[in-house]
Amino acid sequence: MSVARAAKAVDVIVVGSGAAGLVAAVFASLSGSSVVILEAADEPGGTTGWSDGAFWAPNNHFLKAKGLDDPRDDALRFMASTAFPGEYVAEDAYLGIGRRRYAALAAFYDKGGHVFETLQNLGALVTKHANRTDMIDHSLLNKRSRGRVMVVMRPDGQRGFGEDIVGQLRDYLDRQGVPLLLNHRVMELQRNRTGRVDGVVAQTPSAEVRILARRGVVFASGGFVHDHELLRSFQQTAPFAGTAAPTNRGDFIRISAKVGAALGNMAHGWRSQIVLEQALDEGIAPSHVLQPSGVPRHYWQSPGDSCMVVNKKGHRVVNEKRAGHEVSLVHYQWDAVESEFTNRLLFMIYDRRARDVFAGNYPLPHPGETAGYIIEAATIADLAIKIQGRLDNLKSRIGEIRLADNFADALSREIELFETEALSGVDARFARGHNVFDTELHREVFSIARTDTNWPPHDLPNVTMYPFQKEGPFYCIIVAPSLLDTNGGPITDETGRVIDVDGKIVPGLFAAGNCSASPAGQAYWAPGATMGLAAVFGAIAGESAALEPSNIGELPEDLLYDSG
């Protein structure tokens, strides 16, 4: 394999071609800086490419245009109290979360609207006000719980998705002459004699190339959800699957360690739920068993109304209509009595009416279709037996998991209580359907009822709840925790500069998106929060890198060439 001394010398190198990387390249190029984007995969876009196509940003330009207030102090208090709830102190100047974290959230608020308005004006990304509700809409500190979400729009006026974000940003960058090099996996940094980062070494299928940066290097390479060892090291317990791009292997964690970068937020991530058996077949195995490569599909909300989720004891443990991130956290609750993760796996139970009325709302199959992960039985007692049989068959891959001896009886009691609460409209334990987010997603996104069945329409007070049918068949889907991606990594300041373990800036090195320590902490504020943070901090990092003084006088003369 050949080694090139230098394949290119540019002002700014961007590593990664998802939303954070592409927006970083846009803003770096606005100053006239030359930019190159390096992508490890054989196609651009990263996880952004199959995202929902939404962005969340407080005080965005759409809100301003409509005259809707999103006061700075209110927004910062909401974000700080949910991102770092154990540290939040209302009376503290930095709300208890420290100057650096506070400054990052302030930068997100201050610059978010400008970033998206600039992208719109450039013709680099067309968005529309979505007017959707925040996931954490019930927080008393959330004074503007609707209106912070934007979605990408296609040229034909239709709502777009992740591929449209990637396509529009790439088209703009192509017009600016910014190259995107695929199959370039960055393996290490290059530093000059003063310690400043002035380039990278990338592995390609045919050679190892060294690419020089006159001003700075911006990493936007995604999290570490597809690296088993990093997950075991930093997550409380490894998820069963990761649904980010397969190239999200935590490269930047290892690369930045060599320059002394401080790490933060490593135990957190953007969480969701997944069908267990799909995770085992396609995703990350929480054991020594290596699974086939691939990216399985997560789901955001349990579909249907006569549908509940119970644990191995047969007990409901959560509001099934909350956001997938919030519900997924229940899987990690430690049972101090049993000394185990009693909710490690949960069991989605539903009846034949839900099967018919909500067919096609994933993970329920479409009408006439079947799925191997669905367990069916004529009675609740038989269902319990079959669930245990399925767990036994999976023992070599998930370890031994036993349902409680009284699982069937406990589940039957839960179904009876569920009927009482559905008839009254009040879920006294978990407030299902009480908040706007619950019903909004149920009605409009994840539980759209079919009208071509013989079942009568739902006419009860709580649209998210309906009594189970007295007679079977009954169904079960085993669900497990998953991660869209991790969002921990090197700590950055509010300008995107990477901080080392001594609290000093690593000169020439910047980061944005899920490869860095997210200012969101443990929170997932709303649909599009991941993408909003990625785009805004990508813009900040790209702009900051382009404003760095050029180190051209420090580069050896024989490396100042572009071999194309």
Coordinates of C-alpha atoms in Angstrom, one line a residue:
M1 CA 0.0 0.0 0.0
S2 CA 1.4 3.4 -1.0
V3 CA 1.7 6.3 1.4
A4 CA 1.3 9.9 0.0
R5 CA 3.2 12.6 1.9
A6 CA 0.3 15.1 1.3
A7 CA -2.7 14.7 -0.9
K8 CA -4.1 18.2 -0.4
A9 CA -3.5 21.4 1.5
V10 CA -6.6 23.4 2.4
D11 CA -7.7 25.9 4.9
V12 CA -10.3 23.8 6.7
I13 CA -10.7 20.0 6.8
V14 CA -14.1 18.7 7.8
V15 CA -14.4 15.1 8.9
G16 CA -17.9 13.6 8.4
S17 CA -20.7 14.4 5.9
G18 CA -23.8 14.4 8.0
A19 CA -25.7 17.5 9.0
A20 CA -22.9 18.7 11.3
G21 CA -20.2 18.2 8.8
L22 CA -22.0 19.6 5.8
V23 CA -23.1 22.7 7.6
A24 CA -19.6 23.2 9.0
A25 CA -18.3 23.1 5.5
V26 CA -20.9 25.7 4.4
F27 CA -20.0 28.2 7.1
A28 CA -16.3 27.6 6.8
S29 CA -16.5 28.4 3.0
L30 CA -18.5 31.6 3.6
S31 CA -15.3 33.4 4.6
G32 CA -13.6 32.4 1.4
S33 CA -11.7 29.5 3.0
S34 CA -10.9 26.5 1.0
V35 CA -12.5 23.4 2.5
V36 CA -12.5 19.6 1.9
I37 CA -14.9 17.1 3.5
L38 CA -13.6 13.6 4.3
E39 CA -16.2 10.8 4.7
A40 CA -15.3 7.3 5.9
A41 CA -18.2 5.6 4.1
D42 CA -18.7 5.0 0.4
E43 CA -21.7 7.3 0.4
P44 CA -22.3 10.7 2.0
G45 CA -24.8 11.7 4.7
G46 CA -24.1 9.5 7.7
T47 CA -27.0 9.0 9.9
T48 CA -28.6 12.3 8.7
G49 CA -29.3 10.5 5.4
W50 CA -32.1 8.4 6.9
S51 CA -33.3 10.8 9.6
D52 CA -36.7 12.3 10.0
G53 CA -35.6 15.5 8.3
A54 CA -36.4 17.7 11.3
F55 CA -34.5 20.4 13.2
W56 CA -35.2 21.8 16.6
A57 CA -33.9 25.3 17.6
P58 CA -35.3 27.7 20.2
N59 CA -36.0 31.3 19.2
N60 CA -35.8 30.3 15.5
H61 CA -36.5 32.7 12.7
F62 CA -39.9 31.3 12.0
L63 CA -41.0 32.0 15.6
K64 CA -39.7 35.6 15.2
A65 CA -41.4 36.1 11.9
K66 CA -44.7 35.1 13.5
G67 CA -44.1 37.3 16.5
L68 CA -44.0 34.4 18.9
D69 CA -41.8 35.0 21.9
D70 CA -39.3 32.4 23.1
P71 CA -37.5 34.4 25.9
R72 CA -33.8 33.6 26.3
D73 CA -33.9 33.1 30.1
D74 CA -36.9 30.8 29.9
A75 CA -35.4 28.7 27.1
L76 CA -32.0 28.4 28.9
R77 CA -33.7 27.4 32.2
F78 CA -35.8 24.7 30.4
M79 CA -32.8 23.3 28.5
A80 CA -30.4 23.4 31.6
S81 CA -33.0 21.8 33.9
T82 CA -33.7 18.9 31.6
A83 CA -30.1 18.4 30.3
F84 CA -28.5 18.3 33.7
P85 CA -31.4 17.8 36.2
G86 CA -29.2 16.7 39.0
E87 CA -27.2 19.9 38.9
Y88 CA -29.8 22.6 38.0
V89 CA -30.0 25.5 40.5
A90 CA -32.4 28.2 39.5
E91 CA -30.7 30.9 41.6
D92 CA -27.2 30.3 40.3
A93 CA -25.7 32.6 37.7
Y94 CA -25.0 29.6 35.5
L95 CA -28.1 27.7 36.6
G96 CA -25.9 25.2 38.5
I97 CA -24.5 23.6 35.4
G98 CA -21.2 25.6 35.2
R99 CA -20.0 28.3 32.9
R100 CA -18.9 26.2 30.0
R101 CA -22.2 24.2 29.7
Y102 CA -24.2 27.4 30.2
A103 CA -22.2 29.1 27.5
A104 CA -22.9 26.3 25.1
L105 CA -26.6 26.4 25.6
A106 CA -26.6 30.1 25.3
A107 CA -24.7 29.8 22.0
F108 CA -27.3 27.4 20.8
Y109 CA -30.1 29.8 21.6
D110 CA -28.3 32.9 20.3
K111 CA -27.2 31.5 17.0
G112 CA -29.7 28.8 16.1
G113 CA -32.1 31.1 14.3
H114 CA -29.3 32.8 12.4
V115 CA -27.9 29.5 11.2
F116 CA -31.1 28.3 9.7
E117 CA -32.0 31.7 8.3
T118 CA -28.6 31.9 6.7
L119 CA -28.9 28.5 5.1
Q120 CA -32.3 29.4 3.8
N121 CA -31.0 32.7 2.3
L122 CA -28.0 30.9 0.7
G123 CA -30.3 28.4 -0.9
A124 CA -28.3 25.7 0.9
L125 CA -31.2 24.3 2.9
V126 CA -34.9 25.0 2.6
T127 CA -36.9 24.5 5.8
K128 CA -40.5 25.1 6.9
H129 CA -42.0 25.8 10.3
A130 CA -43.4 22.5 11.5
N131 CA -45.2 23.7 14.6
R132 CA -44.7 20.4 16.4
T133 CA -44.7 19.9 20.2
D134 CA -41.6 19.3 22.2
M135 CA -41.2 15.9 23.7
I136 CA -40.7 17.4 27.2
D137 CA -43.8 19.5 26.7
H138 CA -45.0 19.1 30.3
S139 CA -42.1 20.7 32.0
L140 CA -43.2 23.8 34.0
L141 CA -40.1 25.6 32.7
N142 CA -41.0 25.0 29.1
K143 CA -42.7 28.2 28.3
R144 CA -42.7 27.7 24.5
S145 CA -43.4 24.0 24.0
R146 CA -44.6 24.3 20.4
G147 CA -43.0 25.9 17.4
R148 CA -39.3 25.2 17.7
V149 CA -39.3 22.4 15.1
M150 CA -38.5 22.9 11.5
V151 CA -38.5 20.4 8.6
V152 CA -36.7 20.3 5.3
M153 CA -38.7 21.0 2.2
R154 CA -38.4 19.6 -1.3
P155 CA -38.4 21.7 -4.4
D156 CA -41.9 20.5 -5.2
G157 CA -43.2 21.9 -1.9
Q158 CA -43.5 18.6 -0.2
R159 CA -42.0 17.8 3.2
G160 CA -38.6 16.3 2.9
F161 CA -36.5 13.9 4.9
G162 CA -32.9 13.2 5.7
E163 CA -31.8 12.4 2.2
D164 CA -33.1 15.8 1.1
I165 CA -31.0 17.6 3.8
V166 CA -27.9 15.8 2.5
G167 CA -28.9 16.5 -1.1
Q168 CA -29.5 20.2 -0.7
L169 CA -26.4 20.9 1.3
R170 CA -24.3 18.9 -1.1
D171 CA -25.7 20.7 -4.1
Y172 CA -24.8 24.0 -2.5
L173 CA -21.3 22.9 -1.6
D174 CA -20.8 21.5 -5.1
R175 CA -21.7 24.9 -6.5
Q176 CA -19.0 26.4 -4.2
G177 CA -16.4 23.9 -5.4
V178 CA -16.1 22.2 -2.0
P179 CA -14.9 18.6 -2.6
L180 CA -16.3 15.6 -0.7
L181 CA -13.9 12.7 -0.6
L182 CA -15.6 9.3 0.1
N183 CA -13.8 6.3 1.6
H184 CA -11.4 8.5 3.5
R185 CA -11.4 7.3 7.1
V186 CA -9.4 9.7 9.3
M187 CA -7.1 7.7 11.5
E188 CA -4.9 10.3 13.3
L189 CA -4.1 14.0 13.6
Q190 CA -1.0 15.7 12.5
R191 CA 0.5 18.5 14.8
N192 CA 3.2 20.9 14.2
R193 CA 6.1 21.7 16.5
T194 CA 4.0 24.1 18.5
G195 CA 1.3 21.5 19.1
R196 CA -1.2 23.0 16.8
V197 CA -3.3 20.5 14.8
D198 CA -2.4 21.1 11.1
G199 CA -3.7 18.1 9.3
V200 CA -5.0 14.5 9.4
V201 CA -3.9 11.1 8.1
A202 CA -6.7 9.3 6.3
Q203 CA -7.0 5.7 5.1
T204 CA -8.4 5.1 1.7
P205 CA -8.9 1.7 -0.1
S206 CA -5.6 2.2 -2.0
A207 CA -3.3 4.4 0.2
E208 CA -2.8 6.3 3.4
V209 CA -2.9 10.0 2.6
R210 CA -1.9 13.1 4.7
I211 CA -4.1 16.2 4.2
L212 CA -3.0 19.5 5.6
A213 CA -5.1 22.2 7.2
R214 CA -3.9 25.8 7.2
R215 CA -6.5 27.0 9.7
G216 CA -8.3 24.1 11.4
V217 CA -9.8 20.6 11.5
V218 CA -13.5 20.1 12.3
F219 CA -14.6 16.6 13.4
A220 CA -18.3 15.8 12.8
S221 CA -17.8 12.0 12.5
G222 CA -20.7 10.7 14.7
G223 CA -20.7 8.8 17.9
F224 CA -19.4 5.5 19.1
V225 CA -22.6 3.4 19.0
H226 CA -21.1 0.8 16.7
D227 CA -18.0 0.1 18.9
H228 CA -18.5 -2.7 21.4
E229 CA -15.6 -1.8 23.6
L230 CA -16.4 1.9 24.0
L231 CA -20.1 1.0 24.8
R232 CA -19.0 -1.4 27.5
S233 CA -16.6 1.1 28.9
F234 CA -18.9 4.1 29.1
Q235 CA -22.5 3.1 29.0
Q236 CA -24.2 1.9 32.1
T237 CA -25.3 -1.2 30.3
A238 CA -24.8 -1.7 26.5
P239 CA -27.9 -1.3 24.3
F240 CA -29.1 -4.1 22.1
A241 CA -28.6 -2.1 18.9
G242 CA -27.5 1.1 17.4
T243 CA -29.4 2.7 14.5
A244 CA -26.7 5.2 13.4
A245 CA -24.5 4.9 10.4
P246 CA -22.3 1.8 10.6
T247 CA -19.2 4.1 10.4
N248 CA -20.1 5.6 13.8
R249 CA -17.3 3.7 15.5
G250 CA -15.9 6.4 17.9
D251 CA -12.9 7.2 15.8
F252 CA -12.7 10.7 17.2
I253 CA -12.6 9.3 20.8
R254 CA -9.3 7.5 20.1
I255 CA -7.9 10.1 17.8
S256 CA -8.5 13.0 20.3
A257 CA -7.1 10.9 23.2
K258 CA -3.7 11.3 21.7
V259 CA -3.8 15.1 22.0
G260 CA -5.2 14.9 25.6
A261 CA -8.8 15.9 24.9
A262 CA -11.1 15.8 27.9
L263 CA -14.2 13.7 27.5
G264 CA -17.8 14.4 28.5
N265 CA -21.3 13.1 28.4
M266 CA -20.0 9.6 27.6
A267 CA -22.8 7.8 29.5
H268 CA -25.6 9.4 27.5
G269 CA -27.0 9.2 24.0
W270 CA -30.1 9.6 21.9
R271 CA -32.2 6.7 23.0
S272 CA -35.0 4.7 21.5
Q273 CA -36.6 1.2 21.5
I274 CA -36.2 -1.7 19.1
V275 CA -37.7 -5.1 18.4
L276 CA -35.3 -7.5 20.2
E277 CA -35.0 -10.1 17.5
Q278 CA -34.4 -7.5 14.8
A279 CA -31.7 -6.1 17.0
L280 CA -30.1 -9.5 17.5
D281 CA -30.2 -10.2 13.8
E282 CA -28.9 -6.9 12.5
G283 CA -27.5 -4.8 15.3
I284 CA -25.2 -4.8 18.3
A285 CA -25.2 -7.9 20.4
P286 CA -24.7 -7.2 24.2
S287 CA -22.4 -10.3 24.4
H288 CA -19.4 -11.9 22.8
V289 CA -21.6 -13.0 19.9
L290 CA -20.9 -10.8 16.8
Q291 CA -24.0 -10.1 14.7
P292 CA -24.2 -9.5 11.0
S293 CA -23.5 -5.9 10.1
G294 CA -26.5 -3.7 9.3
V295 CA -28.7 -1.0 10.8
P296 CA -32.0 -2.2 12.3
R297 CA -35.0 0.1 12.7
H298 CA -36.1 1.6 15.9
Y299 CA -39.5 2.8 16.8
W300 CA -40.6 6.0 18.6
Q301 CA -43.9 5.1 20.3
S302 CA -45.8 1.9 21.0
P303 CA -48.6 1.9 18.4
G304 CA -52.3 1.4 19.0
D305 CA -54.6 2.1 21.9
S306 CA -55.4 -1.4 23.2
C307 CA -51.7 -2.0 23.6
M308 CA -49.5 -1.8 26.7
V309 CA -45.9 -2.6 27.7
V310 CA -45.1 -4.7 30.7
N311 CA -41.9 -6.0 32.3
K312 CA -41.0 -9.6 33.2
K313 CA -43.3 -9.4 36.3
G314 CA -46.3 -8.6 34.1
H315 CA -46.5 -5.0 35.4
R316 CA -46.8 -1.8 33.4
V317 CA -43.8 0.5 34.2
V318 CA -44.2 3.5 31.9
N319 CA -46.4 5.8 29.8
E320 CA -46.1 4.0 26.5
K321 CA -47.0 7.1 24.5
R322 CA -44.1 9.2 25.7
A323 CA -41.1 9.7 23.4
G324 CA -38.9 6.7 22.7
H325 CA -36.0 8.3 24.4
E326 CA -37.9 8.8 27.6
V327 CA -39.5 5.3 27.6
S328 CA -36.1 3.7 26.8
L329 CA -34.6 5.0 30.0
V330 CA -37.0 2.6 31.9
H331 CA -35.0 -0.3 30.6
Y332 CA -32.0 0.8 32.6
Q333 CA -33.7 1.1 36.0
W334 CA -32.0 -1.1 38.6
D335 CA -34.2 -3.2 40.9
A336 CA -32.5 -2.9 44.3
V337 CA -34.7 -5.7 45.7
E338 CA -34.0 -8.3 43.0
S339 CA -30.5 -6.9 42.2
E340 CA -31.2 -6.9 38.5
F341 CA -32.4 -4.8 35.6
T342 CA -36.0 -6.0 35.9
N343 CA -37.0 -3.9 32.9
R344 CA -34.0 -4.9 30.7
L345 CA -36.5 -6.4 28.2
L346 CA -40.1 -5.2 28.0
F347 CA -43.1 -6.9 26.4
M348 CA -45.5 -5.1 24.1
I349 CA -48.9 -6.7 24.5
Y350 CA -51.9 -6.0 22.2
D351 CA -55.1 -7.6 21.1
R352 CA -56.7 -8.5 17.7
R353 CA -58.5 -5.2 17.5
A354 CA -55.2 -3.3 17.7
R355 CA -53.7 -5.8 15.2
D356 CA -56.4 -4.8 12.7
V357 CA -57.0 -1.1 13.4
F358 CA -53.3 -0.2 13.6
A359 CA -51.9 -2.6 11.1
G360 CA -48.9 -1.1 9.4
N361 CA -47.9 1.2 12.3
Y362 CA -44.4 -0.2 12.9
P363 CA -43.7 -2.6 14.5
L364 CA -47.2 -4.0 13.8
P365 CA -47.1 -5.6 10.3
H366 CA -49.3 -4.4 7.4
P367 CA -52.6 -6.1 6.8
G368 CA -52.1 -9.7 5.6
E369 CA -48.5 -9.7 6.5
T370 CA -46.7 -11.6 9.3
A371 CA -43.5 -11.0 11.2
G372 CA -41.4 -13.7 12.9
Y373 CA -40.9 -11.6 16.0
I374 CA -44.6 -11.6 16.9
I375 CA -45.7 -14.1 19.5
E376 CA -49.4 -15.1 19.3
A377 CA -51.6 -17.1 21.6
A378 CA -55.3 -17.7 22.2
T379 CA -55.2 -16.8 25.9
I380 CA -53.0 -14.7 28.2
A381 CA -51.9 -17.9 30.0
D382 CA -50.8 -19.5 26.7
L383 CA -49.1 -16.2 25.7
A384 CA -47.0 -16.3 28.9
I385 CA -45.8 -19.8 28.1
K386 CA -44.9 -18.9 24.5
I387 CA -43.1 -15.7 25.6
Q388 CA -40.9 -17.8 28.0
G389 CA -40.3 -20.3 25.2
R390 CA -39.1 -17.5 22.9
L391 CA -36.8 -16.2 25.7
D392 CA -35.4 -19.7 26.2
N393 CA -34.7 -20.1 22.5
L394 CA -32.7 -16.8 22.6
K395 CA -30.8 -17.7 25.8
S396 CA -27.5 -18.2 24.1
R397 CA -27.7 -14.6 22.8
I398 CA -29.3 -12.7 25.6
G399 CA -28.6 -14.8 28.7
E400 CA -31.3 -16.4 30.9
I401 CA -34.4 -14.3 31.4
R402 CA -37.3 -15.8 33.3
L403 CA -40.8 -14.3 33.5
A404 CA -42.2 -14.2 37.0
D405 CA -44.2 -17.3 38.0
N406 CA -47.3 -15.2 38.2
F407 CA -46.7 -13.2 35.0
A408 CA -50.0 -14.3 33.4
D409 CA -52.0 -13.4 36.4
A410 CA -50.3 -10.1 36.8
L411 CA -50.8 -9.3 33.2
S412 CA -54.5 -10.2 33.4
R413 CA -54.9 -7.8 36.3
E414 CA -53.1 -5.1 34.3
I415 CA -55.5 -5.6 31.4
E416 CA -58.5 -5.3 33.7
L417 CA -57.1 -2.1 35.3
F418 CA -56.3 -0.7 31.8
E419 CA -59.9 -1.2 30.8
T420 CA -61.1 0.7 33.9
E421 CA -58.7 3.6 33.1
A422 CA -59.6 3.6 29.4
L423 CA -63.3 3.9 30.2
S424 CA -62.6 6.8 32.6
G425 CA -60.1 8.4 30.3
V426 CA -57.5 8.7 33.1
D427 CA -54.3 6.7 33.4
A428 CA -53.8 7.4 37.2
R429 CA -50.3 5.9 37.3
F430 CA -48.5 7.0 34.1
A431 CA -50.7 9.9 32.7
R432 CA -50.9 8.3 29.3
G433 CA -52.6 10.7 26.9
H434 CA -52.6 13.5 29.4
N435 CA -49.9 15.6 27.6
V436 CA -50.1 17.0 24.1
F437 CA -47.1 15.2 22.8
D438 CA -48.7 11.8 23.7
T439 CA -51.8 12.4 21.7
E440 CA -50.2 14.4 18.9
L441 CA -47.9 11.6 17.9
H442 CA -50.6 9.0 18.5
R443 CA -53.1 10.7 16.1
E444 CA -50.7 12.0 13.5
V445 CA -47.6 9.9 13.3
F446 CA -47.3 6.5 15.0
S447 CA -50.8 5.2 15.6
I448 CA -52.9 6.3 12.6
A449 CA -56.1 4.2 12.8
R450 CA -57.3 2.4 9.7
T451 CA -60.8 3.1 8.5
D452 CA -61.2 -0.1 6.4
T453 CA -61.9 -2.5 9.3
N454 CA -65.1 -3.7 10.8
W455 CA -64.2 -2.4 14.3
P456 CA -66.3 0.5 15.6
P457 CA -64.6 3.9 15.9
H458 CA -62.9 4.9 19.1
D459 CA -65.4 6.9 21.1
L460 CA -63.8 7.0 24.6
P461 CA -62.4 10.1 26.4
N462 CA -58.7 9.2 26.1
V463 CA -57.8 8.6 22.4
T464 CA -54.6 6.7 23.4
M465 CA -56.4 4.0 25.5
Y466 CA -59.0 1.4 24.6
P467 CA -60.1 -1.7 26.5
F468 CA -58.6 -5.0 25.4
Q469 CA -60.9 -7.5 23.8
K470 CA -62.1 -10.2 26.2
E471 CA -61.2 -13.0 23.8
G472 CA -57.9 -13.7 22.0
P473 CA -55.9 -14.0 20.1
F474 CA -53.4 -11.9 22.0
Y475 CA -50.0 -10.8 20.8
C476 CA -46.6 -9.9 22.1
I477 CA -43.5 -8.2 20.7
I478 CA -40.3 -8.3 22.8
V479 CA -38.7 -4.9 22.9
A480 CA -35.2 -3.8 23.9
P481 CA -33.3 -0.6 24.5
S482 CA -31.4 0.9 21.6
L483 CA -29.5 4.0 20.7
L484 CA -29.9 6.2 17.7
D485 CA -26.3 7.2 18.6
T486 CA -24.2 8.2 21.5
N487 CA -23.6 11.9 22.0
G488 CA -20.5 12.0 24.2
G489 CA -16.9 12.7 23.3
P490 CA -14.3 15.5 23.5
I491 CA -15.5 18.6 25.4
T492 CA -15.7 21.7 23.4
D493 CA -16.2 25.4 24.3
E494 CA -19.0 27.5 22.9
T495 CA -17.0 28.2 19.7
G496 CA -16.5 24.5 18.9
R497 CA -12.8 24.4 20.1
V498 CA -11.8 21.1 21.7
I499 CA -10.7 21.3 25.3
D500 CA -7.9 19.2 26.8
V501 CA -7.7 17.6 30.2
D502 CA -6.0 20.7 31.7
G503 CA -8.9 22.9 30.5
K504 CA -6.8 24.4 27.7
I505 CA -7.8 24.7 24.0
V506 CA -6.3 22.2 21.6
P507 CA -5.2 24.7 18.9
G508 CA -6.6 24.0 15.5
L509 CA -9.0 21.3 16.5
F510 CA -12.8 21.7 16.5
A511 CA -15.8 19.3 16.9
A512 CA -19.6 19.3 16.5
G513 CA -22.5 16.8 16.6
N514 CA -22.5 13.4 18.2
C515 CA -18.7 12.9 18.2
S516 CA -18.4 15.6 20.9
A517 CA -19.9 16.1 24.4
S518 CA -23.4 17.3 23.7
P519 CA -24.8 20.3 25.5
A520 CA -28.1 18.4 25.7
G521 CA -26.7 16.2 28.5
Q522 CA -29.2 13.5 29.1
A523 CA -32.2 15.3 27.5
Y524 CA -33.9 14.8 24.2
W525 CA -35.9 18.0 24.0
A526 CA -38.0 17.5 20.9
P527 CA -38.2 15.9 17.5
G528 CA -35.1 17.3 15.6
A529 CA -33.1 18.1 18.7
T530 CA -30.2 15.9 17.5
M531 CA -30.2 17.6 14.0
G532 CA -30.7 21.1 15.4
L533 CA -27.7 20.8 17.7
A534 CA -25.6 19.2 14.9
A535 CA -26.4 21.9 12.4
V536 CA -26.0 24.9 14.8
F537 CA -22.7 23.7 16.3
G538 CA -21.5 22.5 12.9
A539 CA -21.9 26.1 11.7
I540 CA -20.2 27.5 14.8
A541 CA -17.3 25.1 14.5
G542 CA -16.9 25.7 10.8
E543 CA -17.0 29.4 11.1
S544 CA -14.5 29.4 14.0
A545 CA -12.1 27.2 12.2
A546 CA -12.2 29.4 9.1
L547 CA -11.4 32.5 11.3
E548 CA -8.2 30.9 12.7
P549 CA -5.0 32.6 11.6
S550 CA -3.3 30.7 8.8
N551 CA -0.3 28.5 9.7
I552 CA 1.0 28.5 6.1
G553 CA 4.3 29.9 7.3
E554 CA 4.7 26.9 9.6
L555 CA 4.2 24.2 7.0
P556 CA 7.2 22.7 5.2
E557 CA 7.5 24.1 1.7
D558 CA 7.5 20.6 0.1
L559 CA 4.1 19.9 1.6
L560 CA 2.4 23.0 0.2
Y561 CA 1.0 21.5 -2.9
D562 CA -2.2 20.0 -4.1
S563 CA -1.7 16.8 -6.0
G564 CA -5.5 16.6 -6.7

